[in-house]
């Protein structure tokens, strides 16, 4: 499993891109996608919603279970990935590329986000 080094990771298995003009992209990790199994439905926050770090902001439903989606940062949702809503399997096939979930204008970033290496150690243990 290859976690891109430039991303930050939450202990709830979401990833966060480096902010560009205050906006970051959020998705779930390959580890989480594999644990979920085949994702068949994605309920994402809506554009304009405020999400809070560590709190549920949506759901991913798979053939195995339903899992909450947690915001890795606090901020305002500025875009959702309509492709994932239309084809939730993108979360499994391309979790770090086309399977991203939403973009957020960051108001606050918690101190406990992990580097790629820290996330690998976290999921191994």
Short mmCIF file of C-alpha atoms in Angstrom, two decimals:
data_model
loop_
_atom_site.label_atom_id
_atom_site.label_comp_id
_atom_site.label_asym_id
_atom_site.label_seq_id
_atom_site.Cartn_x
_atom_site.Cartn_y
_atom_site.Cartn_z
CA UNK A 1 0.00 0.00 0.00
CA UNK A 2 1.46 3.33 -1.04
CA UNK A 3 0.43 6.46 0.84
CA UNK A 4 1.51 9.63 -0.98
CA UNK A 5 4.16 11.44 1.06
CA UNK A 6 2.79 14.93 0.36
CA UNK A 7 -0.56 14.20 2.07
CA UNK A 8 -1.51 14.39 5.76
CA UNK A 9 -3.59 11.63 7.36
CA UNK A 10 -6.14 11.40 10.16
CA UNK A 11 -6.51 8.53 12.60
CA UNK A 12 -10.04 8.11 11.18
CA UNK A 13 -8.38 7.19 7.83
CA UNK A 14 -9.01 10.34 5.82
CA UNK A 15 -6.30 12.10 3.83
CA UNK A 16 -5.82 15.82 3.29
CA UNK A 17 -3.88 17.55 0.54
CA UNK A 18 -1.60 20.51 1.16
CA UNK A 19 -3.73 23.66 1.08
CA UNK A 20 -3.64 25.72 -2.10
CA UNK A 21 -5.04 29.22 -1.45
CA UNK A 22 -6.50 27.85 1.80
CA UNK A 23 -8.36 24.98 0.10
CA UNK A 24 -7.50 21.30 0.61
CA UNK A 25 -8.87 18.11 -0.93
CA UNK A 26 -10.17 15.33 1.36
CA UNK A 27 -10.52 11.62 0.65
CA UNK A 28 -10.25 8.29 2.41
CA UNK A 29 -7.10 6.22 2.42
CA UNK A 30 -6.47 3.05 0.48
CA UNK A 31 -6.35 1.25 3.85
CA UNK A 32 -9.89 2.45 4.64
CA UNK A 33 -11.17 1.70 1.14
CA UNK A 34 -9.86 -1.86 1.38
CA UNK A 35 -11.37 -2.32 4.85
CA UNK A 36 -14.75 -1.05 3.65
CA UNK A 37 -14.94 -3.31 0.64
CA UNK A 38 -16.82 -2.26 -2.49
CA UNK A 39 -18.29 1.22 -1.89
CA UNK A 40 -21.79 1.44 -3.39
CA UNK A 41 -23.06 4.77 -1.99
CA UNK A 42 -21.46 8.04 -0.91
CA UNK A 43 -23.25 10.71 1.14
CA UNK A 44 -20.98 13.74 1.11
CA UNK A 45 -21.36 17.10 2.82
CA UNK A 46 -22.93 19.82 0.68
CA UNK A 47 -21.18 22.86 -0.75
CA UNK A 48 -21.46 25.61 1.85
CA UNK A 49 -21.60 23.20 4.81
CA UNK A 50 -19.22 23.82 7.67
CA UNK A 51 -17.37 20.69 8.76
CA UNK A 52 -15.59 20.28 12.09
CA UNK A 53 -12.36 18.34 12.57
CA UNK A 54 -13.04 14.91 14.06
CA UNK A 55 -16.81 15.06 13.53
CA UNK A 56 -18.92 13.06 11.10
CA UNK A 57 -19.73 14.88 7.87
CA UNK A 58 -21.07 12.09 5.66
CA UNK A 59 -21.24 8.33 5.09
CA UNK A 60 -19.80 5.71 2.82
CA UNK A 61 -21.84 2.56 2.34
CA UNK A 62 -20.21 -0.61 1.11
CA UNK A 63 -21.26 -4.17 0.50
CA UNK A 64 -19.87 -4.91 4.00
CA UNK A 65 -21.05 -1.97 6.15
CA UNK A 66 -21.83 1.72 6.52
CA UNK A 67 -19.01 3.94 7.74
CA UNK A 68 -19.06 7.54 8.89
CA UNK A 69 -16.88 10.00 7.02
CA UNK A 70 -14.99 12.29 9.41
CA UNK A 71 -13.66 15.75 8.63
CA UNK A 72 -9.88 15.93 9.13
CA UNK A 73 -10.07 19.75 9.45
CA UNK A 74 -12.55 22.49 10.29
CA UNK A 75 -13.76 24.63 7.42
CA UNK A 76 -16.30 25.29 4.69
CA UNK A 77 -16.98 22.76 1.93
CA UNK A 78 -16.35 24.48 -1.42
CA UNK A 79 -16.70 21.51 -3.79
CA UNK A 80 -17.82 17.90 -3.76
CA UNK A 81 -16.71 15.18 -6.16
CA UNK A 82 -19.87 14.53 -8.16
CA UNK A 83 -18.06 11.68 -9.96
CA UNK A 84 -17.90 9.78 -6.63
CA UNK A 85 -21.59 10.42 -5.97
CA UNK A 86 -22.38 9.06 -9.45
CA UNK A 87 -19.84 6.19 -9.27
CA UNK A 88 -18.89 5.41 -5.63
CA UNK A 89 -16.55 2.60 -6.77
CA UNK A 90 -13.99 5.35 -7.56
CA UNK A 91 -13.27 5.41 -3.82
CA UNK A 92 -11.92 1.86 -4.16
CA UNK A 93 -10.26 2.08 -7.55
CA UNK A 94 -8.55 5.47 -7.14
CA UNK A 95 -8.68 6.63 -3.50
CA UNK A 96 -5.86 9.18 -3.96
CA UNK A 97 -6.81 10.37 -7.45
CA UNK A 98 -10.32 10.37 -8.92
CA UNK A 99 -11.86 9.00 -5.71
CA UNK A 100 -11.36 12.19 -3.67
CA UNK A 101 -14.49 13.24 -1.77
CA UNK A 102 -14.65 17.00 -1.21
CA UNK A 103 -12.67 20.22 -1.03
CA UNK A 104 -12.66 22.41 2.06
CA UNK A 105 -11.52 25.97 2.78
CA UNK A 106 -9.61 25.38 5.99
CA UNK A 107 -10.46 27.48 9.04
CA UNK A 108 -8.53 25.31 11.50
CA UNK A 109 -6.19 22.34 11.09
CA UNK A 110 -5.65 20.08 14.11
CA UNK A 111 -2.15 19.31 15.36
CA UNK A 112 -2.64 15.54 15.27
CA UNK A 113 -2.61 14.90 11.51
CA UNK A 114 -0.05 12.26 10.57
CA UNK A 115 2.66 12.13 7.93
CA UNK A 116 2.59 9.21 5.48
CA UNK A 117 5.20 7.32 7.51
CA UNK A 118 3.34 7.97 10.78
CA UNK A 119 0.10 6.76 9.17
CA UNK A 120 1.78 3.57 7.95
CA UNK A 121 3.03 2.90 11.49
CA UNK A 122 -0.44 3.70 12.90
CA UNK A 123 -2.19 1.22 10.59
CA UNK A 124 0.43 -1.46 11.17
CA UNK A 125 -0.04 -1.41 14.92
#
